[in-house]
Amino acid sequence: MVSLKDRIIHEALRQFSSKGFMSTSISDILESAGASKGGLYNHFKSKEELFFAALSEARKIWRQRNLAGLNHCDRPLDKLKQILENYRDHYLADSENFPGGCVFVALAVELHDQQPHLAREVTEGFNRFKGMIKRLLDQEQAAGNLRNGVETRMAAEIIFSGVLGACVSYTSDKSKENLDHTIQGLIDFLTMISL
């Protein structure tokens, strides 16, 4: 059985994904979770504390969805392709947890000017993701599997920016076809730069 605390975090995550942090009220979350104010404040001192709990849960889900199956990939490039496919098929498609699309992009954009300290927490994850992409490309390059002249930092920026673009596009139009084209374009780019 799901605990009250976990229900509150889950509903906060869904609401933040759909409406953003600033536009989501505590009463919205309580109503969706079937909880009272007392039930909420037994677990969280503030809406900001709930934000951090929801962000932690979102990161856990991100890792589960996007890193699944990587241990079956031999080459770092294949791991990158698996991440892209997972992102398309298992992460962005997760309307149960993220009905509004990628919660990280939504929060980063919304909070940048209004709550910069919260936005920094979100963008820290972006930097880690970009770093992971670059490390995998560096491993391919060290193994002699990338074309001469490929700058891994620039290639990582292209992949990262493409993933963010796919997220924004999919969030705005929910077109699986457009999402497929974008992710396939990124996979094709990886194939082009590899030997």
PDB file of C-alpha atoms in Angstrom:
ATOM      1  CA  MET A   1       0.000   0.000   0.000  1.00  0.00           C
ATOM      2  CA  VAL A   2       1.235   3.476  -0.884  1.00  0.00           C
ATOM      3  CA  SER A   3       1.948   5.681   2.117  1.00  0.00           C
ATOM      4  CA  LEU A   4       0.353   9.111   2.496  1.00  0.00           C
ATOM      5  CA  LYS A   5       3.767  10.734   2.112  1.00  0.00           C
ATOM      6  CA  ASP A   6       4.364   8.909  -1.190  1.00  0.00           C
ATOM      7  CA  ARG A   7       0.863   9.827  -2.438  1.00  0.00           C
ATOM      8  CA  ILE A   8       1.525  13.500  -1.665  1.00  0.00           C
ATOM      9  CA  ILE A   9       4.885  13.409  -3.485  1.00  0.00           C
ATOM     10  CA  HIS A  10       3.324  11.637  -6.476  1.00  0.00           C
ATOM     11  CA  GLU A  11       0.496  14.158  -6.751  1.00  0.00           C
ATOM     12  CA  ALA A  12       2.885  17.087  -6.301  1.00  0.00           C
ATOM     13  CA  LEU A  13       5.008  15.728  -9.134  1.00  0.00           C
ATOM     14  CA  ARG A  14       1.973  15.353 -11.406  1.00  0.00           C
ATOM     15  CA  GLN A  15       0.744  18.865 -10.578  1.00  0.00           C
ATOM     16  CA  PHE A  16       4.199  20.457 -11.019  1.00  0.00           C
ATOM     17  CA  SER A  17       4.493  18.695 -14.385  1.00  0.00           C
ATOM     18  CA  SER A  18       1.106  20.016 -15.549  1.00  0.00           C
ATOM     19  CA  LYS A  19       0.817  23.438 -13.935  1.00  0.00           C
ATOM     20  CA  GLY A  20       4.285  24.287 -12.698  1.00  0.00           C
ATOM     21  CA  PHE A  21       5.447  24.945  -9.165  1.00  0.00           C
ATOM     22  CA  MET A  22       4.167  28.493  -8.749  1.00  0.00           C
ATOM     23  CA  SER A  23       0.656  27.777 -10.063  1.00  0.00           C
ATOM     24  CA  THR A  24       0.173  24.609  -8.031  1.00  0.00           C
ATOM     25  CA  SER A  25      -1.418  25.252  -4.666  1.00  0.00           C
ATOM     26  CA  ILE A  26      -1.046  23.067  -1.614  1.00  0.00           C
ATOM     27  CA  SER A  27      -4.826  22.586  -1.662  1.00  0.00           C
ATOM     28  CA  ASP A  28      -4.605  21.225  -5.263  1.00  0.00           C
ATOM     29  CA  ILE A  29      -2.089  18.630  -4.107  1.00  0.00           C
ATOM     30  CA  LEU A  30      -4.045  17.761  -0.967  1.00  0.00           C
ATOM     31  CA  GLU A  31      -7.273  17.299  -2.905  1.00  0.00           C
ATOM     32  CA  SER A  32      -5.606  15.024  -5.482  1.00  0.00           C
ATOM     33  CA  ALA A  33      -3.822  13.003  -2.793  1.00  0.00           C
ATOM     34  CA  GLY A  34      -6.890  12.773  -0.574  1.00  0.00           C
ATOM     35  CA  ALA A  35      -4.956  14.301   2.299  1.00  0.00           C
ATOM     36  CA  SER A  36      -5.497  16.963   4.930  1.00  0.00           C
ATOM     37  CA  LYS A  37      -3.238  19.906   5.724  1.00  0.00           C
ATOM     38  CA  GLY A  38      -2.252  18.113   8.898  1.00  0.00           C
ATOM     39  CA  GLY A  39      -1.305  15.036   6.875  1.00  0.00           C
ATOM     40  CA  LEU A  40       0.857  17.163   4.604  1.00  0.00           C
ATOM     41  CA  TYR A  41       2.581  19.120   7.353  1.00  0.00           C
ATOM     42  CA  ASN A  42       3.348  15.925   9.266  1.00  0.00           C
ATOM     43  CA  HIS A  43       5.699  15.092   6.385  1.00  0.00           C
ATOM     44  CA  PHE A  44       6.723  18.435   4.868  1.00  0.00           C
ATOM     45  CA  LYS A  45       7.385  21.754   6.593  1.00  0.00           C
ATOM     46  CA  SER A  46       6.725  23.799   3.450  1.00  0.00           C
ATOM     47  CA  LYS A  47       5.847  23.714  -0.217  1.00  0.00           C
ATOM     48  CA  GLU A  48       9.553  24.148  -0.957  1.00  0.00           C
ATOM     49  CA  GLU A  49      10.421  21.043   1.058  1.00  0.00           C
ATOM     50  CA  LEU A  50       7.773  19.168  -0.922  1.00  0.00           C
ATOM     51  CA  PHE A  51       9.384  20.518  -4.119  1.00  0.00           C
ATOM     52  CA  PHE A  52      12.704  18.897  -3.173  1.00  0.00           C
ATOM     53  CA  ALA A  53      10.990  15.580  -2.369  1.00  0.00           C
ATOM     54  CA  ALA A  54       9.144  15.667  -5.718  1.00  0.00           C
ATOM     55  CA  LEU A  55      12.358  16.593  -7.553  1.00  0.00           C
ATOM     56  CA  SER A  56      14.143  13.658  -5.924  1.00  0.00           C
ATOM     57  CA  GLU A  57      11.334  11.321  -6.988  1.00  0.00           C
ATOM     58  CA  ALA A  58      11.424  12.750 -10.543  1.00  0.00           C
ATOM     59  CA  ARG A  59      15.175  12.071 -10.722  1.00  0.00           C
ATOM     60  CA  LYS A  60      14.646   8.505  -9.523  1.00  0.00           C
ATOM     61  CA  ILE A  61      11.992   7.926 -12.202  1.00  0.00           C
ATOM     62  CA  TRP A  62      14.237   9.572 -14.823  1.00  0.00           C
ATOM     63  CA  ARG A  63      17.059   7.150 -13.989  1.00  0.00           C
ATOM     64  CA  GLN A  64      14.736   4.120 -13.990  1.00  0.00           C
ATOM     65  CA  ARG A  65      13.181   5.025 -17.331  1.00  0.00           C
ATOM     66  CA  ASN A  66      16.189   6.378 -19.227  1.00  0.00           C
ATOM     67  CA  LEU A  67      19.000   4.138 -18.003  1.00  0.00           C
ATOM     68  CA  ALA A  68      17.096   0.859 -18.363  1.00  0.00           C
ATOM     69  CA  GLY A  69      18.901  -1.746 -20.431  1.00  0.00           C
ATOM     70  CA  LEU A  70      22.250   0.056 -20.582  1.00  0.00           C
ATOM     71  CA  ASN A  71      24.019  -2.899 -18.979  1.00  0.00           C
ATOM     72  CA  HIS A  72      23.152  -4.919 -22.114  1.00  0.00           C
ATOM     73  CA  CYS A  73      24.970  -2.463 -24.396  1.00  0.00           C
ATOM     74  CA  ASP A  74      28.628  -3.132 -25.150  1.00  0.00           C
ATOM     75  CA  ARG A  75      29.621   0.164 -26.756  1.00  0.00           C
ATOM     76  CA  PRO A  76      29.178   3.581 -25.142  1.00  0.00           C
ATOM     77  CA  LEU A  77      27.560   4.763 -28.392  1.00  0.00           C
ATOM     78  CA  ASP A  78      24.962   2.011 -28.086  1.00  0.00           C
ATOM     79  CA  LYS A  79      24.298   3.169 -24.522  1.00  0.00           C
ATOM     80  CA  LEU A  80      23.624   6.681 -25.845  1.00  0.00           C
ATOM     81  CA  LYS A  81      21.259   5.325 -28.473  1.00  0.00           C
ATOM     82  CA  GLN A  82      19.473   3.277 -25.785  1.00  0.00           C
ATOM     83  CA  ILE A  83      19.087   6.385 -23.623  1.00  0.00           C
ATOM     84  CA  LEU A  84      17.522   8.242 -26.560  1.00  0.00           C
ATOM     85  CA  GLU A  85      15.123   5.390 -27.284  1.00  0.00           C
ATOM     86  CA  ASN A  86      14.237   5.090 -23.593  1.00  0.00           C
ATOM     87  CA  TYR A  87      13.645   8.830 -23.409  1.00  0.00           C
ATOM     88  CA  ARG A  88      11.229   8.600 -26.316  1.00  0.00           C
ATOM     89  CA  ASP A  89       9.482   5.341 -25.399  1.00  0.00           C
ATOM     90  CA  HIS A  90       9.501   5.211 -21.610  1.00  0.00           C
ATOM     91  CA  TYR A  91      10.171   8.654 -20.148  1.00  0.00           C
ATOM     92  CA  LEU A  92       8.214  11.163 -22.231  1.00  0.00           C
ATOM     93  CA  ALA A  93       5.464   8.581 -22.661  1.00  0.00           C
ATOM     94  CA  ASP A  94       5.048   8.399 -18.860  1.00  0.00           C
ATOM     95  CA  SER A  95       1.798  10.336 -18.505  1.00  0.00           C
ATOM     96  CA  GLU A  96       1.096   8.740 -15.122  1.00  0.00           C
ATOM     97  CA  ASN A  97       3.966  10.574 -13.436  1.00  0.00           C
ATOM     98  CA  PHE A  98       4.467  13.460 -15.891  1.00  0.00           C
ATOM     99  CA  PRO A  99       1.123  14.323 -17.517  1.00  0.00           C
ATOM    100  CA  GLY A 100       2.454  17.726 -18.562  1.00  0.00           C
ATOM    101  CA  GLY A 101       5.657  16.388 -20.124  1.00  0.00           C
ATOM    102  CA  CYS A 102       9.207  16.627 -18.803  1.00  0.00           C
ATOM    103  CA  VAL A 103       8.927  18.153 -15.356  1.00  0.00           C
ATOM    104  CA  PHE A 104      12.577  19.274 -15.380  1.00  0.00           C
ATOM    105  CA  VAL A 105      12.214  21.463 -18.462  1.00  0.00           C
ATOM    106  CA  ALA A 106       8.930  22.907 -17.214  1.00  0.00           C
ATOM    107  CA  LEU A 107      10.389  23.765 -13.804  1.00  0.00           C
ATOM    108  CA  ALA A 108      13.671  25.143 -15.140  1.00  0.00           C
ATOM    109  CA  VAL A 109      11.866  27.568 -17.437  1.00  0.00           C
ATOM    110  CA  GLU A 110       9.258  28.580 -14.875  1.00  0.00           C
ATOM    111  CA  LEU A 111      11.581  29.020 -11.905  1.00  0.00           C
ATOM    112  CA  HIS A 112      14.573  30.668 -13.587  1.00  0.00           C
ATOM    113  CA  ASP A 113      13.456  34.241 -12.835  1.00  0.00           C
ATOM    114  CA  GLN A 114      11.024  33.709  -9.960  1.00  0.00           C
ATOM    115  CA  GLN A 115      12.829  31.143  -7.784  1.00  0.00           C
ATOM    116  CA  PRO A 116      16.440  30.956  -9.039  1.00  0.00           C
ATOM    117  CA  HIS A 117      17.628  28.821  -6.110  1.00  0.00           C
ATOM    118  CA  LEU A 118      15.063  26.147  -7.059  1.00  0.00           C
ATOM    119  CA  ALA A 119      15.882  26.478 -10.763  1.00  0.00           C
ATOM    120  CA  ARG A 120      19.558  25.819  -9.949  1.00  0.00           C
ATOM    121  CA  GLU A 121      18.566  22.497  -8.380  1.00  0.00           C
ATOM    122  CA  VAL A 122      16.807  21.524 -11.597  1.00  0.00           C
ATOM    123  CA  THR A 123      19.559  22.673 -13.963  1.00  0.00           C
ATOM    124  CA  GLU A 124      22.158  20.772 -11.922  1.00  0.00           C
ATOM    125  CA  GLY A 125      20.542  17.626 -13.318  1.00  0.00           C
ATOM    126  CA  PHE A 126      20.861  18.994 -16.857  1.00  0.00           C
ATOM    127  CA  ASN A 127      24.590  19.497 -16.310  1.00  0.00           C
ATOM    128  CA  ARG A 128      24.982  15.934 -15.010  1.00  0.00           C
ATOM    129  CA  PHE A 129      23.080  14.549 -18.012  1.00  0.00           C
ATOM    130  CA  LYS A 130      25.217  16.541 -20.451  1.00  0.00           C
ATOM    131  CA  GLY A 131      28.321  15.328 -18.607  1.00  0.00           C
ATOM    132  CA  MET A 132      27.164  11.709 -18.959  1.00  0.00           C
ATOM    133  CA  ILE A 133      26.653  12.174 -22.711  1.00  0.00           C
ATOM    134  CA  LYS A 134      30.142  13.652 -23.051  1.00  0.00           C
ATOM    135  CA  ARG A 135      31.744  10.854 -20.990  1.00  0.00           C
ATOM    136  CA  LEU A 136      30.153   8.212 -23.226  1.00  0.00           C
ATOM    137  CA  LEU A 137      31.351  10.046 -26.344  1.00  0.00           C
ATOM    138  CA  ASP A 138      34.835  10.411 -24.817  1.00  0.00           C
ATOM    139  CA  GLN A 139      34.903   6.647 -24.210  1.00  0.00           C
ATOM    140  CA  GLU A 140      33.992   6.022 -27.859  1.00  0.00           C
ATOM    141  CA  GLN A 141      36.692   8.433 -28.972  1.00  0.00           C
ATOM    142  CA  ALA A 142      39.313   6.807 -26.708  1.00  0.00           C
ATOM    143  CA  ALA A 143      38.432   3.427 -28.251  1.00  0.00           C
ATOM    144  CA  GLY A 144      39.005   4.901 -31.734  1.00  0.00           C
ATOM    145  CA  ASN A 145      35.341   4.587 -32.682  1.00  0.00           C
ATOM    146  CA  LEU A 146      34.568   8.221 -33.585  1.00  0.00           C
ATOM    147  CA  ARG A 147      35.424   9.902 -36.867  1.00  0.00           C
ATOM    148  CA  ASN A 148      38.515  12.113 -36.913  1.00  0.00           C
ATOM    149  CA  GLY A 149      37.808  15.678 -35.927  1.00  0.00           C
ATOM    150  CA  VAL A 150      34.706  14.967 -33.828  1.00  0.00           C
ATOM    151  CA  GLU A 151      34.699  17.361 -30.891  1.00  0.00           C
ATOM    152  CA  THR A 152      32.951  15.443 -28.104  1.00  0.00           C
ATOM    153  CA  ARG A 153      31.943  18.581 -26.200  1.00  0.00           C
ATOM    154  CA  MET A 154      30.145  19.961 -29.253  1.00  0.00           C
ATOM    155  CA  ALA A 155      28.581  16.578 -30.076  1.00  0.00           C
ATOM    156  CA  ALA A 156      27.341  16.317 -26.476  1.00  0.00           C
ATOM    157  CA  GLU A 157      25.787  19.793 -26.772  1.00  0.00           C
ATOM    158  CA  ILE A 158      24.002  18.779 -29.964  1.00  0.00           C
ATOM    159  CA  ILE A 159      22.596  15.604 -28.383  1.00  0.00           C
ATOM    160  CA  PHE A 160      21.616  17.386 -25.168  1.00  0.00           C
ATOM    161  CA  SER A 161      19.981  20.291 -27.021  1.00  0.00           C
ATOM    162  CA  GLY A 162      18.164  17.850 -29.287  1.00  0.00           C
ATOM    163  CA  VAL A 163      16.770  15.981 -26.277  1.00  0.00           C
ATOM    164  CA  LEU A 164      15.559  19.241 -24.706  1.00  0.00           C
ATOM    165  CA  GLY A 165      14.067  20.304 -28.029  1.00  0.00           C
ATOM    166  CA  ALA A 166      12.289  16.963 -28.348  1.00  0.00           C
ATOM    167  CA  CYS A 167      10.872  17.441 -24.883  1.00  0.00           C
ATOM    168  CA  VAL A 168       9.592  20.953 -25.523  1.00  0.00           C
ATOM    169  CA  SER A 169       8.141  19.979 -28.895  1.00  0.00           C
ATOM    170  CA  TYR A 170       6.433  16.869 -27.517  1.00  0.00           C
ATOM    171  CA  THR A 171       5.068  18.777 -24.535  1.00  0.00           C
ATOM    172  CA  SER A 172       3.510  21.367 -26.836  1.00  0.00           C
ATOM    173  CA  ASP A 173       2.024  19.092 -29.510  1.00  0.00           C
ATOM    174  CA  LYS A 174       2.036  15.522 -28.020  1.00  0.00           C
ATOM    175  CA  SER A 175       2.902  14.278 -31.523  1.00  0.00           C
ATOM    176  CA  LYS A 176       4.498  10.841 -31.278  1.00  0.00           C
ATOM    177  CA  GLU A 177       5.407  11.129 -34.962  1.00  0.00           C
ATOM    178  CA  ASN A 178       7.379  14.365 -34.455  1.00  0.00           C
ATOM    179  CA  LEU A 179       9.037  12.893 -31.359  1.00  0.00           C
ATOM    180  CA  ASP A 180      10.037   9.792 -33.338  1.00  0.00           C
ATOM    181  CA  HIS A 181      11.569  11.974 -36.079  1.00  0.00           C
ATOM    182  CA  THR A 182      13.537  14.074 -33.612  1.00  0.00           C
ATOM    183  CA  ILE A 183      14.932  11.119 -31.662  1.00  0.00           C
ATOM    184  CA  GLN A 184      15.716   9.251 -34.884  1.00  0.00           C
ATOM    185  CA  GLY A 185      17.582  12.344 -36.102  1.00  0.00           C
ATOM    186  CA  LEU A 186      19.740  12.274 -32.972  1.00  0.00           C
ATOM    187  CA  ILE A 187      20.377   8.539 -33.379  1.00  0.00           C
ATOM    188  CA  ASP A 188      21.312   9.135 -37.033  1.00  0.00           C
ATOM    189  CA  PHE A 189      23.718  11.902 -35.910  1.00  0.00           C
ATOM    190  CA  LEU A 190      25.430   9.419 -33.565  1.00  0.00           C
ATOM    191  CA  THR A 191      25.715   6.912 -36.412  1.00  0.00           C
ATOM    192  CA  MET A 192      27.225   9.607 -38.678  1.00  0.00           C
ATOM    193  CA  ILE A 193      29.999  10.520 -36.238  1.00  0.00           C
ATOM    194  CA  SER A 194      30.937   6.912 -35.441  1.00  0.00           C
ATOM    195  CA  LEU A 195      33.145   4.461 -37.322  1.00  0.00           C
TER     196      LEU A 195
END
